[in-house]
XYZ file of C-alpha atoms in Angstrom:
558
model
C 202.102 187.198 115.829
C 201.649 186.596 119.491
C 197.808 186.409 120.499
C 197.127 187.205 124.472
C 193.392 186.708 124.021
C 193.661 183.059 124.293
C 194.889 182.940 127.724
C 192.781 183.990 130.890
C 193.768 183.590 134.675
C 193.762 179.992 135.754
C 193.819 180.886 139.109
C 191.149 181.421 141.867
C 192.247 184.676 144.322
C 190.810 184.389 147.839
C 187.564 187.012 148.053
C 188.608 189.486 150.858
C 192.163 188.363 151.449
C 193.539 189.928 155.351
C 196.715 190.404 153.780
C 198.470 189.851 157.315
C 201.771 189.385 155.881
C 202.131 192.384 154.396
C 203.003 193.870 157.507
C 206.291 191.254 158.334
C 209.685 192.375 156.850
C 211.154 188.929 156.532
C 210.827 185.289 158.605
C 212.523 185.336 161.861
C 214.083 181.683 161.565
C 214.289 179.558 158.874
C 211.828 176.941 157.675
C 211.916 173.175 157.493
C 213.686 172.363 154.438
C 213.230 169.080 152.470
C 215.052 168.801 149.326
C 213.264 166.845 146.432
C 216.499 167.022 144.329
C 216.652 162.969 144.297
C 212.774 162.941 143.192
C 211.722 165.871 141.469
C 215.183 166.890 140.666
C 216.292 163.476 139.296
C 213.097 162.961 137.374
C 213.842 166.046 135.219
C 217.336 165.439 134.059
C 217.999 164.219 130.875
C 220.090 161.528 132.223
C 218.907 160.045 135.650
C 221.242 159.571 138.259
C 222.587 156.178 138.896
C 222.577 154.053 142.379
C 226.012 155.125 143.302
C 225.621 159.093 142.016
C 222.342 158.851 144.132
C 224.000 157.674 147.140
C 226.737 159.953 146.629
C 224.168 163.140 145.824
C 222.060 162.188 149.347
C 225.455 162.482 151.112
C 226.275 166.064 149.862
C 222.651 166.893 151.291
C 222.993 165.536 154.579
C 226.621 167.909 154.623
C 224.839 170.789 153.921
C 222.454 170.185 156.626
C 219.013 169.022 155.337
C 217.334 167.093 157.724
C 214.067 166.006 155.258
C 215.544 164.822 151.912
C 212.283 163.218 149.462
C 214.757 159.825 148.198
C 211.922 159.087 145.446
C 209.068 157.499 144.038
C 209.988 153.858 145.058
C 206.552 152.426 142.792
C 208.041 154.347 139.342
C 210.966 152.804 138.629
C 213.109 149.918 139.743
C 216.285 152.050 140.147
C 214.139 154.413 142.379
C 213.424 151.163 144.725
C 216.747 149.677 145.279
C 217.930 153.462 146.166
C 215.730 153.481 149.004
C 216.482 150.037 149.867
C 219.970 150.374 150.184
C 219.675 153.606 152.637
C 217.734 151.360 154.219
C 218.784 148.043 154.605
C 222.604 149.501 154.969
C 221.727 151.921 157.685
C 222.796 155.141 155.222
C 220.387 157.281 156.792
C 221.612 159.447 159.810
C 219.949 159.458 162.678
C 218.940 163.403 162.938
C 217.459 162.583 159.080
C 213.703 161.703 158.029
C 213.726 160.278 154.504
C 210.641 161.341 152.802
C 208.927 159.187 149.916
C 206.110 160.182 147.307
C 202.825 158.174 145.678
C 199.769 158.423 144.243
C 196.516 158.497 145.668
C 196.211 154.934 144.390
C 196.096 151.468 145.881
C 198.806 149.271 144.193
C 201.100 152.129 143.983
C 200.507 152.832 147.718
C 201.123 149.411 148.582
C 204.101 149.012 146.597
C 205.836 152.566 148.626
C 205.065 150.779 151.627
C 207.154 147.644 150.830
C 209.723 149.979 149.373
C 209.398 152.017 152.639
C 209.589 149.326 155.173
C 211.846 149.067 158.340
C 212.725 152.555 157.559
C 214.278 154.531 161.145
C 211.957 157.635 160.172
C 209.798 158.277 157.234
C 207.233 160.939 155.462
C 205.133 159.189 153.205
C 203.503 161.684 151.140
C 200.453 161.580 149.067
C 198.680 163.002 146.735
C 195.947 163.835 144.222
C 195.348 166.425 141.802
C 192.245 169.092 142.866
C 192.707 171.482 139.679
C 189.879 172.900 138.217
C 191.249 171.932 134.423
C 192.685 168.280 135.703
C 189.021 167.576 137.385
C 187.185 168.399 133.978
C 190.429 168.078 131.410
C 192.087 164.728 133.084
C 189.792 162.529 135.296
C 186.022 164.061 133.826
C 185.409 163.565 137.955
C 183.921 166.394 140.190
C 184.643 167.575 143.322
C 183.092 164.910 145.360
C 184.739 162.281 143.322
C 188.286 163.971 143.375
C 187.698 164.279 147.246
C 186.798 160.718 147.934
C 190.019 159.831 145.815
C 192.116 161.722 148.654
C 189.821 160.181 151.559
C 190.418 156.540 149.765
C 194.131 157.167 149.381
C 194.275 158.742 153.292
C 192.111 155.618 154.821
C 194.884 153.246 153.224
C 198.270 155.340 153.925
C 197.135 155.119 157.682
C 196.165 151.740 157.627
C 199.566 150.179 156.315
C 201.168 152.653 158.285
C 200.236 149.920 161.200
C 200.223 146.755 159.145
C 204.067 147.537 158.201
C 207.632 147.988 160.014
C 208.733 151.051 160.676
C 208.557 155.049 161.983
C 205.699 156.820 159.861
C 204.500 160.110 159.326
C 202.342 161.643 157.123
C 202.232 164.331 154.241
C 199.836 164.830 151.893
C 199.117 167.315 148.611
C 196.537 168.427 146.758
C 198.179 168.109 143.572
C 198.100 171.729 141.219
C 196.986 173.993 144.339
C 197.214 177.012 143.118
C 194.778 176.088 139.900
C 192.364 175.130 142.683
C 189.848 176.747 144.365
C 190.952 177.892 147.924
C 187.910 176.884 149.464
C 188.065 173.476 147.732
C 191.369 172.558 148.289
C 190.913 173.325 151.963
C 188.133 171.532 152.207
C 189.729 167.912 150.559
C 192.646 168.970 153.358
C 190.507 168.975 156.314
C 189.102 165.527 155.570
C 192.527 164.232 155.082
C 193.315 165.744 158.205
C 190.519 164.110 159.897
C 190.810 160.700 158.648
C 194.785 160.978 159.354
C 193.888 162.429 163.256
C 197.867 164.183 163.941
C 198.332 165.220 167.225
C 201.127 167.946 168.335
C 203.186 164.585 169.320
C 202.810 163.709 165.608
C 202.195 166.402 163.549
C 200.904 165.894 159.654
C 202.377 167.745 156.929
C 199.875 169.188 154.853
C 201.673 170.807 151.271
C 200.093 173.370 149.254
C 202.248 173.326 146.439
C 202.807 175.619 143.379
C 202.765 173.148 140.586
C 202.243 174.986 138.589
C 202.979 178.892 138.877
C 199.811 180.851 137.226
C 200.044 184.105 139.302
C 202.062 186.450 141.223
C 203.379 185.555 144.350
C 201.164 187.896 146.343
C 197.513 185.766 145.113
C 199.945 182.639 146.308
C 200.781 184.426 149.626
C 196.973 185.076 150.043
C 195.866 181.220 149.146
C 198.470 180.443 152.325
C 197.070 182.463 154.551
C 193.717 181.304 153.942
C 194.243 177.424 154.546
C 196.453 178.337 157.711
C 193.771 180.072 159.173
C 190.947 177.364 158.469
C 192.726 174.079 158.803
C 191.438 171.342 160.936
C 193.762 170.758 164.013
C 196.377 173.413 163.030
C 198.603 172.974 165.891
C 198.956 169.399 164.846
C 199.735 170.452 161.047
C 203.212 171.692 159.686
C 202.205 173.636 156.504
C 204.481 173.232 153.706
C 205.304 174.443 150.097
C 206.224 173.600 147.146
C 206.677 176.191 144.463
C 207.703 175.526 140.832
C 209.469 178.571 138.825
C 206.869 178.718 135.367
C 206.718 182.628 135.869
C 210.503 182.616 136.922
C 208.938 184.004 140.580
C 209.456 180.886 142.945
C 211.520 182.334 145.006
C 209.039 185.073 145.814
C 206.506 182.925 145.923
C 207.947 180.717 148.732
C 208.891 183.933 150.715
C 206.049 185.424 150.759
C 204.566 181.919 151.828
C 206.592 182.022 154.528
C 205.204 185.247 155.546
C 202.147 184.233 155.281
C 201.859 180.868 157.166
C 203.855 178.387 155.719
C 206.535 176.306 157.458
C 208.037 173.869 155.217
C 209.426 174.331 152.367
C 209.942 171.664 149.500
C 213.169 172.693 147.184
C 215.994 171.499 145.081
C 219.656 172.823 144.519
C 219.975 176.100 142.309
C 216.366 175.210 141.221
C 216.660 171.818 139.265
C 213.360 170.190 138.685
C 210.417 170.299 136.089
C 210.141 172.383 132.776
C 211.326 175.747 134.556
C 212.357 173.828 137.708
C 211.481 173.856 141.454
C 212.593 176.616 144.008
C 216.460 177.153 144.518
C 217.233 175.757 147.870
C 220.305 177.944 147.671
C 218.690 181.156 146.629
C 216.259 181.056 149.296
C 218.679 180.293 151.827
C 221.244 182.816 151.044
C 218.515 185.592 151.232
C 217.926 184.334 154.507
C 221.635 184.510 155.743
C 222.322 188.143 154.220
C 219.121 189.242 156.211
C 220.917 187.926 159.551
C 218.852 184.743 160.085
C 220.321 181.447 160.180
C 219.413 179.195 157.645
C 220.653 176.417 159.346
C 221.669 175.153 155.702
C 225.559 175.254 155.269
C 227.199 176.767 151.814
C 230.066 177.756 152.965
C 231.869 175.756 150.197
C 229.928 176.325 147.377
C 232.950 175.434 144.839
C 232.676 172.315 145.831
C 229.196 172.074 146.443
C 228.669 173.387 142.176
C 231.419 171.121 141.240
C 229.618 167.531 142.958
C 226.006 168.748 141.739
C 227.591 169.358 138.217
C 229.045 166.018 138.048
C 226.477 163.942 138.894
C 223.359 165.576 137.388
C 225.322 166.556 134.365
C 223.158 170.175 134.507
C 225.263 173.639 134.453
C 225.280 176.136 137.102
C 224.580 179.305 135.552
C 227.443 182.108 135.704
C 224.829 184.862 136.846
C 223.271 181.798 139.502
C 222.343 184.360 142.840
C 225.425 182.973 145.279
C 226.862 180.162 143.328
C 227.386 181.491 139.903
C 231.005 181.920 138.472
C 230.186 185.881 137.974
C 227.850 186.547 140.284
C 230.384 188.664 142.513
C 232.500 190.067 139.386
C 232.727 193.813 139.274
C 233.907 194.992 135.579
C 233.142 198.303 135.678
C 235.265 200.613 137.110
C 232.638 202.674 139.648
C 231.459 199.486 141.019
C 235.129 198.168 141.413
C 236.218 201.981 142.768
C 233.400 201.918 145.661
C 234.192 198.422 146.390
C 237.425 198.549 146.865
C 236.684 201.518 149.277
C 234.020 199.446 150.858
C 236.607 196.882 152.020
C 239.111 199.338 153.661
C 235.803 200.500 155.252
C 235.355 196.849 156.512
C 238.485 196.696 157.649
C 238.001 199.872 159.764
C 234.741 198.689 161.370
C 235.519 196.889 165.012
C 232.387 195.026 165.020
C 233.194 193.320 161.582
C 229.852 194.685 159.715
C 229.347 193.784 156.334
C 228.150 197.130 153.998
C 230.243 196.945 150.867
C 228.783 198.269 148.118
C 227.655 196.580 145.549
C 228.471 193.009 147.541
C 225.447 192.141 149.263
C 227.478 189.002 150.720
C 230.725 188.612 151.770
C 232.281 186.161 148.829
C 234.864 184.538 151.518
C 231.355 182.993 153.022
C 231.018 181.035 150.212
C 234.609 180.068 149.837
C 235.154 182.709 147.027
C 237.851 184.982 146.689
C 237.935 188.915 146.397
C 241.035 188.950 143.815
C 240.123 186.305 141.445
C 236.611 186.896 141.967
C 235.316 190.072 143.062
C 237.711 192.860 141.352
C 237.685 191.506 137.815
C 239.590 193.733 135.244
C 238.786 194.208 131.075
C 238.417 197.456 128.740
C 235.302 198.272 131.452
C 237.875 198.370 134.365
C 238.833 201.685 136.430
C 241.820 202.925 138.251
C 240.229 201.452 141.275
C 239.906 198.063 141.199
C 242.816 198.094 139.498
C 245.000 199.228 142.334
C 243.030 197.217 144.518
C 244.139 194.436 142.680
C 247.638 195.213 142.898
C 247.866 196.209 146.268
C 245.605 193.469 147.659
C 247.412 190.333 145.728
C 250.668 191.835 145.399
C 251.134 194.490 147.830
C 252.109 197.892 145.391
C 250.581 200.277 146.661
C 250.700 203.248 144.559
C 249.812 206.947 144.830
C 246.328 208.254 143.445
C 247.951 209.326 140.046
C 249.720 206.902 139.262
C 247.089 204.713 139.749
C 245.277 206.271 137.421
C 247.966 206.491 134.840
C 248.535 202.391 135.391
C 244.300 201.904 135.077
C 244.531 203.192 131.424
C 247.808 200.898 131.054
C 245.893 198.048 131.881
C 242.600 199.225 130.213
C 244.578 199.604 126.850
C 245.836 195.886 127.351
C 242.966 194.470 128.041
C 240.815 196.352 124.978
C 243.492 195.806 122.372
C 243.384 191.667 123.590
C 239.632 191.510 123.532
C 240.220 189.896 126.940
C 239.909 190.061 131.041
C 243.402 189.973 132.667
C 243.850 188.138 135.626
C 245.966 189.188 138.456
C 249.651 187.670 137.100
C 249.044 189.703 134.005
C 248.294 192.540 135.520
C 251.566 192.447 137.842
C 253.218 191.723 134.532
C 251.826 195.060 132.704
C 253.145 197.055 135.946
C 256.539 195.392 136.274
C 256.978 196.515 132.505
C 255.438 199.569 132.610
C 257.211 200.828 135.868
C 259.282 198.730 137.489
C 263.188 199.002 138.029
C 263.790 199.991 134.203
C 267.571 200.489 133.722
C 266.867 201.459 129.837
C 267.299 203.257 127.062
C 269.280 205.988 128.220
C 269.697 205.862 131.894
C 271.204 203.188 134.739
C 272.515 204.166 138.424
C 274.965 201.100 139.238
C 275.712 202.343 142.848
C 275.436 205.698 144.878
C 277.234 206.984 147.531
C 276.689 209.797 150.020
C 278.610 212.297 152.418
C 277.577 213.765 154.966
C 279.388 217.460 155.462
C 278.060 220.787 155.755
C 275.561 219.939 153.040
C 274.633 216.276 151.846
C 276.746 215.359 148.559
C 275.922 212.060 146.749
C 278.489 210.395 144.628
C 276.633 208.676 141.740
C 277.756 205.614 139.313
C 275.588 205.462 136.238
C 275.778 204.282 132.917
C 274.515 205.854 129.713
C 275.025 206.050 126.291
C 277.186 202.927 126.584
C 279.678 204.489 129.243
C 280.236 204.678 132.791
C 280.489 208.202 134.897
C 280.521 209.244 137.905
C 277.963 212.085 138.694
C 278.077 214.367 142.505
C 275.766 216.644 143.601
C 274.385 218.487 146.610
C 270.696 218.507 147.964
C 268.697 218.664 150.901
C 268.586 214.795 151.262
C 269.852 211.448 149.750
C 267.050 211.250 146.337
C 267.366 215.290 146.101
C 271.410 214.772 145.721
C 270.782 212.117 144.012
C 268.634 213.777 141.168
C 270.534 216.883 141.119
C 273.569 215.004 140.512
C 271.270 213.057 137.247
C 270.163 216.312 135.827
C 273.326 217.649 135.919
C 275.165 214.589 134.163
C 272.259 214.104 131.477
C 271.947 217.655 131.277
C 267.946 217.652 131.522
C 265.410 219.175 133.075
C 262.105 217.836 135.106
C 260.334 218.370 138.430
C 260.035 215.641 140.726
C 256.307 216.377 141.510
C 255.809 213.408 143.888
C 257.526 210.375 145.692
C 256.201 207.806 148.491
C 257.520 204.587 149.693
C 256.716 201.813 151.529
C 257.681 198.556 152.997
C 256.258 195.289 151.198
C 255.978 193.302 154.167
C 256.777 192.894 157.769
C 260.046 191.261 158.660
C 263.324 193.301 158.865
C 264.365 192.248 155.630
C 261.624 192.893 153.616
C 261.726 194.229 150.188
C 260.555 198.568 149.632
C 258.566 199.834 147.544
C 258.928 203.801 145.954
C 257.220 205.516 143.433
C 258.249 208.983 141.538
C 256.182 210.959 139.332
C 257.549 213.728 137.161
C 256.515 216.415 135.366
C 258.607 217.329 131.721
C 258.934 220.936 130.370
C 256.486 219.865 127.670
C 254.373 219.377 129.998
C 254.199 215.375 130.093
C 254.265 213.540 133.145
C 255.974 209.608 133.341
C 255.805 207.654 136.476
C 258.331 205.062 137.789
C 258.586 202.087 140.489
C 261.529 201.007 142.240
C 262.162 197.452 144.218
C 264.818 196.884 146.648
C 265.881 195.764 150.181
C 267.415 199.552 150.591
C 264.800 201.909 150.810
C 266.784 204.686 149.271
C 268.198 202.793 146.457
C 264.378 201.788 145.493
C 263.616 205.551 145.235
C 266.369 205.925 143.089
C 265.695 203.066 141.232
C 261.803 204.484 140.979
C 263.529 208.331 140.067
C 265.861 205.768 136.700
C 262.368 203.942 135.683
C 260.616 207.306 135.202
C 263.173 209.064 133.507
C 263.992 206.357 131.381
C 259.854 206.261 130.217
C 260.377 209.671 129.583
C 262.444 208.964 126.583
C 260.941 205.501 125.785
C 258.292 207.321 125.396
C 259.781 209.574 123.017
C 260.274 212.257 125.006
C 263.131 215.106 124.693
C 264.274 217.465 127.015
């Protein structure tokens, strides 16, 4: 059995939060991103990356647009060093690009990222030391003043080989488990790193409250922000950053509501790679940005390819429900969603100034580089008329009347459920064509058709049936009436035509038509037919053969 009374709130909630935040919708530009995918990310794969898929990984960030990417922790690991080295030493790193690098508030490992860091064009090295209530009394048996001076120590030295060493420096620095701190504590081991470390506007200091751990919800986290932004030494000199992990599955809330409430920066790795439940999904939270109309100044427009490179090298799986990126995420199965989408998009289309209001889209998949047919309108036993025909009409240009339509969405349905599978777009052109289209058996073919023109339109009609030719003529009030008088009377049956349309299937003068025919039997059955040719008229006739003909496929008499 599952026991809740071991576990009690590890957090500490700021006493009369302002809850200023509250009142902002969303942020009004994007953040400072940094990704930690080749530190925090690469640490928690199974399989570390290698030098070249490294190399190749920091290249795909600086495409999407990251302009702070955290390379490593050059002091852990051997591999980590020569990585940094080599963006280094074979000038890798663009110029509009700050590398970023991570140690310990100790000496030897703080001299050892400064000889890793060296000559670098522009770096963040960033700091840190754990403040937690449970690490203080759990881990290092210190208290606060001892856990402070660690921080000062560690501060005093950063800044001093900062000026002993080549290269561009700035400064970040963590207090290590944040939100299992108390607010006033943690704010008060900042503000003496802040003072030792002296930023100026010039040369602002990044100061990161992260969420190593997640232990509440996001609002508490929101409040803990707003607290330290308020009360920080120099704040104008101080970008304040974040850096949520996903324990609760809530990082993404937690770093927006951050954002709301003071925070700047934000620390993140692609589709949330990272430690035990991972660190915030760089794409997530700058998608929601983009579908609120604010720039995220990250670019995934070709998230394919973007999936495909992160897949290969960190050997991790994009989930199909991912927000943005997975396989699925824009799939519409059931047939009301697919019906008021499809309606959606002819909406679109109607709107001058471009809008985007689809239902049940909240993005437009061609931003991403996805595609509405193969996959937006996705079609199994759960599928409706409507996506359906959009389907059809979209990818292949059919565009058929509302009851047909409906007849050819339980067609397709009926496939699909007795397959146990989706059907893609070829099969479903493939259920239509032999279901509907141009059928010239069992009982019924019109070779040719003739017509003249006297007091009353008279069609001469060639058709085959039964195994013999005959020639059929008939009056009517134009070409397909003659023409299906002149079938009823040679088959001797009886129907209504109940409804015909037609269209062109494309643009130039010698493109293909389209017509449909629906009729309705004296047992009260109704078949539907489809006819293809260059000659409008002979489609419809060929439309008028392919329903009569399913008529007695279908066992019908007369």
């Amino acid at each position: 059995m599952m026991n809740a009374s071991k576990y009690s709130p590890g957090y500490f909630p700021v006493e009369h939060a302002e809850y200023r935040w509250v009142k902002k919708d969303h942020p009004e530009k994007a953040p400072n991103w940094c990704s930690v995918d080749l530190r925090d990310g690469n640490q928690a794969l199974i399989v570390p990356m290698s030098l070249e898929e490294k190399l190749e990984f920091f290249q795909m960030l600086v495409r999407i647009g990251f302009k702070e990417i955290e390379v490593g922790f050059p002091a852990a690991s051997e591999t980590e060093y020569e990585f940094l080295r080599t963006l280094i030493e074979q000038d890798l790193i663009p110029e509009d690009v700050t590398i970023q690098v991570l140690t310990q508030c100790r000496e030897h490992i703080i001299r050892k990222t400064f000889e890793a860091v060296k000559g670098a064009p522009r770096a963040v090295v960033h700091f840190y030391n754990s403040t937690s209530k449970a690490q203080r009394e759990q881990v290092f048996k210190k208290s606060k003043e001892e856990i402070k001076e660690i921080a000062l120590e560690g501060a005093k030295l950063v800044k001093q080989l900062s000026e002993e060493y080549d290269g561009n420096f700035l400064f970040e620095y963590s207090p290590e488990s944040f939100t299992g701190t108390e607010p006033d504590f943690a704010l008060d081991v900042c503000n003496a790193v802040i003072d030792v470390m002296q930023p100026t506007v010039e040369r602002p200091m990044i100061i990161n409250l992260p969420v190593t751990v997640e232990m509440s919800l996001p609002h508490v986290y929101a409040n803990q922000i707003e607290y330290c932004s308020d009360r920080l030494h120099n704040r104008e000199a101080i970008i304040l950053s974040t850096h949520p992990h996903n324990d609760r599955g809530t990082g993404v809330a937690d770093t927006e509501l951050a954002l709301l409430a003071g925070a700047q920066r934000v620390e993140c790795c692609l589709f949330g790679n990272g430690e035990r439940t991972g660190n915030v999904d760089a794409v997530t939270l700058a998608m929601n940005l983009y579908v609120l109309g604010v720039d995220p100044q990250l670019d995934f427009s070709n998230m394919p390819e973007i999936v495909e490179t992160y897949e290969r090298l960190t050997r991790m799986h994009v989930h199909e429900r991912q927000p943005y990126a997975g396989a699925l995420v824009f799939a519409a199965f059931s047939g009301s969603h697919q019906d008021a989408i499809a309606k959606g998009m002819k909406c679109k289309e109607a709107d001058p100034l471009g809008r985007w209001t689809v239902p049940y889209l909240p993005i437009d998949p061609h931003d991403v580089s996805r595609t509405y047919d193969a996959d937006v309108i996705r079609v199994n036993s759960q599928s409706g008329k409507g996506g359906i025909g959009y389907i059809l009409e979209t990818k292949y240009g059919f565009d058929l009347p509302a009851k047909m339509r409906e007849h050819f969405g339980y067609t397709v349905k009926e496939v699909s459920d007795h397959a146990h599978a989706e059907l893609k777009p070829e099969q479903i052109l493939k259920v239509f064509e032999e279901t509907y289209l141009n059928k010239r058996k069992p009982v019924l073919d019109v070779i040719e058709a003739h017509f003249i023109q006297g007091r009353s339109l008279k069609a001469v009609v060639t058709a085959k049936t039964g195994g013999a030719e005959y020639e059929w003529y008939a009056a009517g009030n134009g070409r397909l009436n003659a023409v299906n008088n002149a079938i009823k009377q040679g088959l001797g049956i009886e129907y209504s035509l109940e409804t015909y349309t037609d269209q062109s299937l494309g643009k130039s003068s010698d493109a293909s038509a389209a017509s449909y025919v629906g009729l309705l039997w004296p047992d009260g059955s109704r078949t539907w037919g489809a006819g293809m040719d260059p000659d409008i008229i002979f489609s419809g006739i060929l439309a008028l053969v392919s329903a009569i003909n399913n008529h007695f496929e279908q066992g019908g008499t007369n």
